[in-house]
XYZ file of N, CA and C in Angstrom:
456
model
N 0.814 -1.202 0.000
C 0.000 0.000 0.000
C 0.855 1.263 0.000
N 2.157 1.104 0.202
C 3.019 2.259 0.120
C 3.356 2.895 1.457
N 2.720 2.520 2.539
C 3.088 2.974 3.878
C 2.691 1.886 4.871
N 2.721 2.226 6.150
C 2.447 1.217 7.167
C 0.978 1.123 7.558
N 0.107 1.865 6.911
C -1.316 1.812 7.241
C -1.855 0.415 6.951
N -2.599 -0.155 7.902
C -3.114 -1.506 7.678
C -4.288 -1.572 6.700
N -4.907 -0.420 6.432
C -6.087 -0.402 5.569
C -5.975 0.725 4.549
N -6.550 0.491 3.375
C -6.616 1.541 2.359
C -7.749 1.225 1.397
N -8.256 2.278 0.772
C -9.217 2.122 -0.321
C -8.789 3.010 -1.474
N -9.019 2.530 -2.675
C -8.944 3.351 -3.877
C -10.379 3.608 -4.280
N -10.766 4.875 -4.285
C -12.145 5.224 -4.595
C -12.185 6.580 -5.287
N -12.973 6.662 -6.327
C -13.184 7.924 -7.035
C -11.867 8.609 -7.409
N -10.885 7.810 -7.839
C -9.629 8.365 -8.311
C -8.650 8.775 -7.228
N -8.897 8.392 -5.996
C -7.965 8.740 -4.920
C -7.747 7.534 -4.011
N -6.622 7.547 -3.326
C -6.314 6.502 -2.353
C -6.413 7.101 -0.964
N -7.128 6.399 -0.098
C -7.270 6.810 1.299
C -6.686 5.699 2.151
N -5.770 6.059 3.038
C -5.159 5.090 3.945
C -5.646 5.371 5.357
N -5.681 4.307 6.180
C -6.117 4.517 7.547
C -5.620 3.453 8.491
N -5.657 3.809 9.754
C -5.304 2.875 10.817
C -6.487 1.992 11.185
N -7.684 2.389 10.738
C -8.892 1.617 11.055
C -9.856 1.679 9.880
N -10.784 0.737 9.869
C -11.842 0.764 8.856
C -12.723 1.989 9.051
N -12.873 2.429 10.297
C -13.668 3.625 10.582
C -13.127 4.822 9.811
N -11.811 4.965 9.766
C -11.211 6.077 9.025
C -11.558 6.003 7.543
N -11.576 4.799 6.989
C -11.905 4.647 5.570
C -13.367 4.972 5.312
N -14.245 4.484 6.177
C -15.672 4.778 6.011
C -15.909 6.276 6.166
N -15.195 6.917 7.088
C -15.335 8.364 7.270
C -14.911 9.125 6.013
N -14.002 8.563 5.239
C -13.612 9.196 3.977
C -14.732 9.109 2.944
N -15.583 8.094 3.070
C -16.722 7.928 2.154
C -17.954 8.696 2.612
N -18.094 8.850 3.928
C -19.300 9.438 4.510
C -18.900 10.657 5.338
N -19.051 11.863 4.788
C -18.705 13.063 5.556
C -19.501 13.116 6.870
N -18.818 13.430 7.962
C -19.479 13.527 9.258
C -19.804 12.188 9.888
N -19.131 11.136 9.435
C -19.402 9.793 9.952
C -19.253 9.764 11.466
N -20.207 9.160 12.129
C -20.308 9.181 13.586
C -19.633 7.986 14.249
N -19.230 8.195 15.499
C -18.735 7.099 16.329
C -19.876 6.411 17.072
N -21.038 7.052 17.149
C -22.187 6.472 17.854
C -22.760 5.335 17.009
N -22.834 4.106 17.548
C -23.230 2.939 16.743
C -24.551 3.084 15.986
N -25.616 3.557 16.628
C -26.913 3.657 15.942
C -26.861 4.688 14.824
N -26.242 5.821 15.097
C -26.130 6.864 14.079
C -25.222 6.407 12.935
N -24.147 5.716 13.268
C -23.222 5.219 12.245
C -23.911 4.217 11.325
N -24.738 3.339 11.888
C -25.472 2.372 11.059
C -26.394 3.095 10.087
N -27.109 4.105 10.557
C -28.002 4.870 9.676
C -27.195 5.563 8.576
N -26.049 6.115 8.929
C -25.204 6.770 7.927
C -24.685 5.760 6.902
N -24.276 4.596 7.371
C -23.815 3.559 6.428
C -24.958 3.117 5.529
N -26.169 2.986 6.091
C -27.322 2.580 5.282
C -27.581 3.606 4.175
N -27.630 4.882 4.537
C -27.881 5.919 3.523
C -26.793 5.903 2.446
N -25.545 5.721 2.860
C -24.447 5.648 1.887
C -24.581 4.415 1.003
N -25.016 3.298 1.580
C -25.209 2.068 0.799
C -26.287 2.264 -0.256
N -27.358 2.967 0.089
C -28.429 3.246 -0.877
C -27.874 4.057 -2.045
N -27.127 5.104 -1.736
C -26.557 5.956 -2.791
C -25.596 5.153 -3.670
N -24.716 4.378 -3.053
C -23.751 3.584 -3.828
C -24.452 2.515 -4.664
N -25.469 1.855 -4.097
C -26.208 0.834 -4.856
C -26.933 1.475 -6.038
N -27.520 2.655 -5.826
C -28.161 3.373 -6.934
C -27.148 3.684 -8.033
N -25.968 4.172 -7.634
C -24.921 4.499 -8.610
C -24.442 3.257 -9.361
N -24.227 2.172 -8.619
C -23.806 0.917 -9.251
C -24.851 0.435 -10.245
N -26.139 0.538 -9.864
C -27.214 0.075 -10.737
C -27.263 0.886 -12.019
N -27.195 2.200 -11.878
C -27.235 3.054 -13.059
C -26.048 2.768 -13.974
N -24.865 2.624 -13.408
C -23.676 2.320 -14.219
C -23.814 0.988 -14.939
N -24.330 -0.017 -14.243
C -24.515 -1.340 -14.864
C -25.509 -1.255 -16.015
N -26.582 -0.508 -15.822
C -27.586 -0.370 -16.883
C -27.020 0.384 -18.083
N -26.303 1.456 -17.822
C -25.708 2.222 -18.923
C -24.729 1.377 -19.728
N -23.869 0.621 -19.034
C -22.923 -0.257 -19.747
C -23.669 -1.284 -20.589
N -24.724 -1.871 -20.032
C -25.471 -2.909 -20.750
C -26.200 -2.335 -21.960
N -26.744 -1.134 -21.838
C -27.401 -0.498 -22.984
C -26.354 -0.190 -24.056
N -25.219 0.361 -23.638
C -24.169 0.720 -24.593
C -23.596 -0.489 -25.319
N -23.447 -1.619 -24.609
C -22.870 -2.795 -25.274
C -23.927 -3.671 -25.951
N -25.188 -3.251 -25.875
C -26.259 -3.959 -26.569
C -26.831 -5.156 -25.835
N -26.376 -5.412 -24.619
C -26.901 -6.566 -23.877
C -28.207 -6.254 -23.149
N -28.609 -4.988 -23.135
C -29.875 -4.596 -22.514
C -30.640 -3.708 -23.472
N -31.841 -4.142 -23.847
C -32.732 -3.355 -24.693
C -33.929 -2.963 -23.843
N -33.973 -1.708 -23.443
C -35.029 -1.246 -22.544
C -36.417 -1.389 -23.149
N -36.514 -1.334 -24.473
C -37.813 -1.469 -25.137
C -38.392 -2.870 -24.995
N -37.562 -3.844 -24.686
C -38.029 -5.230 -24.547
C -38.466 -5.574 -23.124
N -38.290 -4.644 -22.186
C -38.588 -4.930 -20.780
C -39.938 -4.363 -20.368
N -40.621 -5.076 -19.480
C -41.863 -4.557 -18.918
C -41.564 -3.905 -17.564
N -42.609 -3.368 -16.946
C -42.436 -2.659 -15.678
C -41.851 -3.532 -14.577
N -42.122 -4.838 -14.607
C -41.606 -5.710 -13.547
C -40.084 -5.819 -13.591
N -39.490 -5.519 -14.735
C -38.031 -5.499 -14.850
C -37.487 -4.075 -14.752
N -38.187 -3.116 -15.339
C -37.704 -1.735 -15.330
C -37.703 -1.125 -13.931
N -38.749 -1.408 -13.164
C -38.841 -0.805 -11.831
C -37.682 -1.218 -10.931
N -37.368 -2.508 -10.798
C -36.207 -2.850 -9.963
C -34.893 -2.258 -10.484
N -34.776 -2.122 -11.794
C -33.545 -1.569 -12.347
C -33.385 -0.084 -12.051
N -34.484 0.665 -12.105
C -34.356 2.118 -12.067
C -34.941 2.801 -10.842
N -35.667 2.099 -9.999
C -36.158 2.706 -8.762
C -34.996 2.852 -7.789
N -35.039 3.896 -6.981
C -34.013 4.047 -5.956
C -34.085 2.883 -4.986
N -32.932 2.483 -4.499
C -32.897 1.407 -3.498
C -33.641 1.830 -2.233
N -33.832 3.131 -2.032
C -34.595 3.597 -0.870
C -36.074 3.252 -0.991
N -36.519 2.933 -2.197
C -37.922 2.571 -2.436
C -38.159 1.069 -2.357
N -37.147 0.291 -2.016
C -37.248 -1.164 -1.877
C -37.958 -1.802 -3.067
N -37.319 -1.798 -4.226
C -37.967 -2.343 -5.424
C -38.331 -3.818 -5.270
N -39.513 -4.150 -5.746
C -40.009 -5.524 -5.697
C -39.366 -6.340 -6.816
N -38.837 -7.486 -6.457
C -38.258 -8.412 -7.431
C -39.268 -9.535 -7.612
N -39.923 -9.608 -8.775
C -40.970 -10.617 -8.982
C -40.474 -12.034 -8.688
N -41.183 -12.726 -7.808
C -40.817 -14.097 -7.468
C -39.522 -14.212 -6.691
N -38.963 -13.067 -6.287
C -37.702 -13.028 -5.540
C -36.543 -13.681 -6.294
N -36.655 -13.721 -7.636
C -35.588 -14.267 -8.478
C -35.294 -13.247 -9.578
N -34.025 -12.856 -9.718
C -33.609 -11.905 -10.746
C -32.770 -12.648 -11.766
N -33.315 -12.776 -12.989
C -32.636 -13.553 -14.021
C -32.117 -12.709 -15.175
N -32.375 -11.422 -15.142
C -31.899 -10.551 -16.206
C -30.370 -10.537 -16.209
N -29.780 -10.319 -17.373
C -28.328 -10.318 -17.493
C -27.641 -9.176 -16.766
N -28.364 -8.107 -16.485
C -27.805 -6.970 -15.759
C -27.923 -7.247 -14.262
N -26.803 -7.175 -13.565
C -26.821 -7.398 -12.119
C -27.736 -6.389 -11.446
N -28.524 -6.874 -10.500
C -29.387 -6.024 -9.689
C -28.663 -5.743 -8.381
N -28.450 -4.469 -8.067
C -27.763 -4.066 -6.838
C -28.795 -3.660 -5.800
N -28.729 -4.294 -4.637
C -29.667 -4.029 -3.552
C -28.895 -3.807 -2.255
N -29.604 -3.344 -1.229
C -29.002 -3.112 0.085
C -29.358 -4.291 0.985
N -28.352 -4.969 1.487
C -28.539 -6.226 2.232
C -29.456 -6.086 3.439
N -29.378 -4.981 4.144
C -30.166 -4.844 5.372
C -31.645 -4.591 5.119
N -32.053 -4.510 3.871
C -33.480 -4.398 3.539
C -34.147 -5.766 3.456
N -33.372 -6.832 3.661
C -33.871 -8.197 3.472
C -33.498 -9.069 4.666
N -34.006 -10.327 4.627
C -33.672 -11.291 5.678
C -32.155 -11.356 5.846
N -31.643 -11.520 7.016
C -32.310 -11.713 8.304
C -32.621 -10.417 9.040
N -32.417 -9.274 8.385
C -32.623 -7.981 9.032
C -34.083 -7.553 9.038
N -34.858 -8.041 8.057
C -36.289 -7.747 7.957
C -36.995 -9.050 7.590
N -38.295 -8.970 7.372
C -39.052 -10.157 6.967
C -39.091 -10.317 5.452
N -38.522 -9.373 4.720
C -38.510 -9.462 3.255
C -37.556 -10.559 2.797
N -38.042 -11.387 1.872
C -37.217 -12.462 1.323
C -36.090 -11.874 0.481
N -34.897 -12.385 0.685
C -33.724 -11.922 -0.056
C -33.768 -12.499 -1.466
N -33.816 -11.640 -2.500
C -33.837 -12.148 -3.873
C -32.564 -12.924 -4.207
N -32.706 -13.864 -5.104
C -31.582 -14.673 -5.566
C -31.410 -14.464 -7.062
N -30.353 -14.994 -7.603
C -30.067 -14.860 -9.025
C -28.931 -13.881 -9.235
N -29.027 -13.088 -10.274
C -27.984 -12.136 -10.635
C -28.122 -10.871 -9.780
N -27.882 -11.042 -8.477
C -28.073 -9.972 -7.499
C -26.783 -9.782 -6.712
N -26.435 -8.528 -6.470
C -25.303 -8.188 -5.604
C -25.824 -7.272 -4.504
N -25.320 -7.473 -3.311
C -25.799 -6.707 -2.162
C -24.702 -5.802 -1.618
N -25.053 -4.536 -1.415
C -24.213 -3.611 -0.667
C -24.654 -3.773 0.783
N -23.711 -4.088 1.658
C -24.052 -4.486 3.024
C -23.530 -3.492 4.063
N -24.412 -2.629 4.589
C -23.986 -1.639 5.577
C -24.013 -2.134 7.023
N -24.103 -3.442 7.238
C -24.210 -3.990 8.586
C -23.119 -3.450 9.508
N -21.894 -3.444 9.026
C -20.785 -2.867 9.790
C -19.777 -2.304 8.791
N -18.735 -1.710 9.298
C -17.763 -1.061 8.411
C -17.086 -2.058 7.478
N -16.722 -3.208 8.012
C -16.039 -4.214 7.192
C -16.943 -4.709 6.063
N -18.215 -5.021 6.383
C -19.117 -5.537 5.341
C -19.434 -4.467 4.307
N -19.541 -3.216 4.742
C -19.795 -2.141 3.777
C -18.635 -2.035 2.794
N -17.432 -1.925 3.318
C -16.270 -1.771 2.438
C -16.043 -3.002 1.572
N -16.185 -4.188 2.148
C -15.978 -5.421 1.375
C -17.017 -5.562 0.271
N -18.278 -5.246 0.570
C -19.322 -5.388 -0.458
C -19.151 -4.350 -1.557
N -18.729 -3.143 -1.203
C -18.457 -2.133 -2.233
C -17.250 -2.533 -3.080
N -16.269 -3.152 -2.458
C -15.110 -3.644 -3.208
C -15.524 -4.778 -4.143
N -16.320 -5.713 -3.633
C -16.804 -6.820 -4.468
C -17.604 -6.310 -5.662
N -18.351 -5.217 -5.461
C -19.192 -4.666 -6.526
C -18.410 -3.793 -7.503
N -17.166 -3.475 -7.167
C -16.355 -2.656 -8.060
C -16.484 -1.166 -7.828
N -17.136 -0.759 -6.752
C -17.306 0.652 -6.450
C -16.034 1.265 -5.877
N -15.213 0.432 -5.275
C -13.924 0.844 -4.730
C -13.045 -0.392 -4.631
N -11.786 -0.177 -4.316
C -10.882 -1.297 -4.076
C -10.406 -1.202 -2.637
N -10.598 -2.277 -1.892
C -10.209 -2.330 -0.484
C -8.908 -3.107 -0.347
N -7.982 -2.542 0.408
C -6.714 -3.205 0.709
C -6.614 -3.390 2.217
N -6.296 -4.596 2.638
C -6.109 -4.902 4.054
C -4.780 -5.635 4.186
N -3.888 -5.082 4.995
C -2.606 -5.754 5.205
C -2.836 -7.088 5.893
N -2.041 -8.061 5.524
C -2.129 -9.373 6.146
C -1.945 -9.223 7.656
N -2.829 -9.842 8.409
C -2.765 -9.788 9.861
C -3.512 -8.622 10.476
N -4.037 -7.695 9.651
C -4.810 -6.576 10.203
C -6.165 -7.086 10.675
N -6.601 -6.556 11.787
C -7.879 -7.007 12.373
C -9.070 -6.578 11.560
């Protein structure tokens, strides 16, 4: 990573290093709190924004490369693709089979709520804690997370 920091992220064209995951999340969320309940709400709101951005980017790439034709889709496919994650889009039959990955927020579904977690071509941004938020954003390609071997 270029220094002794145990954690780093590459995001939005910049590298942020930190002694803790909290420092990295604070770089993503201005005013990030140390209070657990407030921090969870802040991570949730950030997860919604990032999932919305990931979804829009995935749709734009698919339209540009010809793998997604919006004229061929009905509302049951368009709504989950383009509704904000804050609106908890309904996934018909809880199965997403479209070629475009559907990005959702993990805490909107089981085991956090009674809503069934959709399966199929679905990726979840997970704001449960700092590690899951950063790891899920890294898995989705929204940022790159670096953790030194042996870091907690």
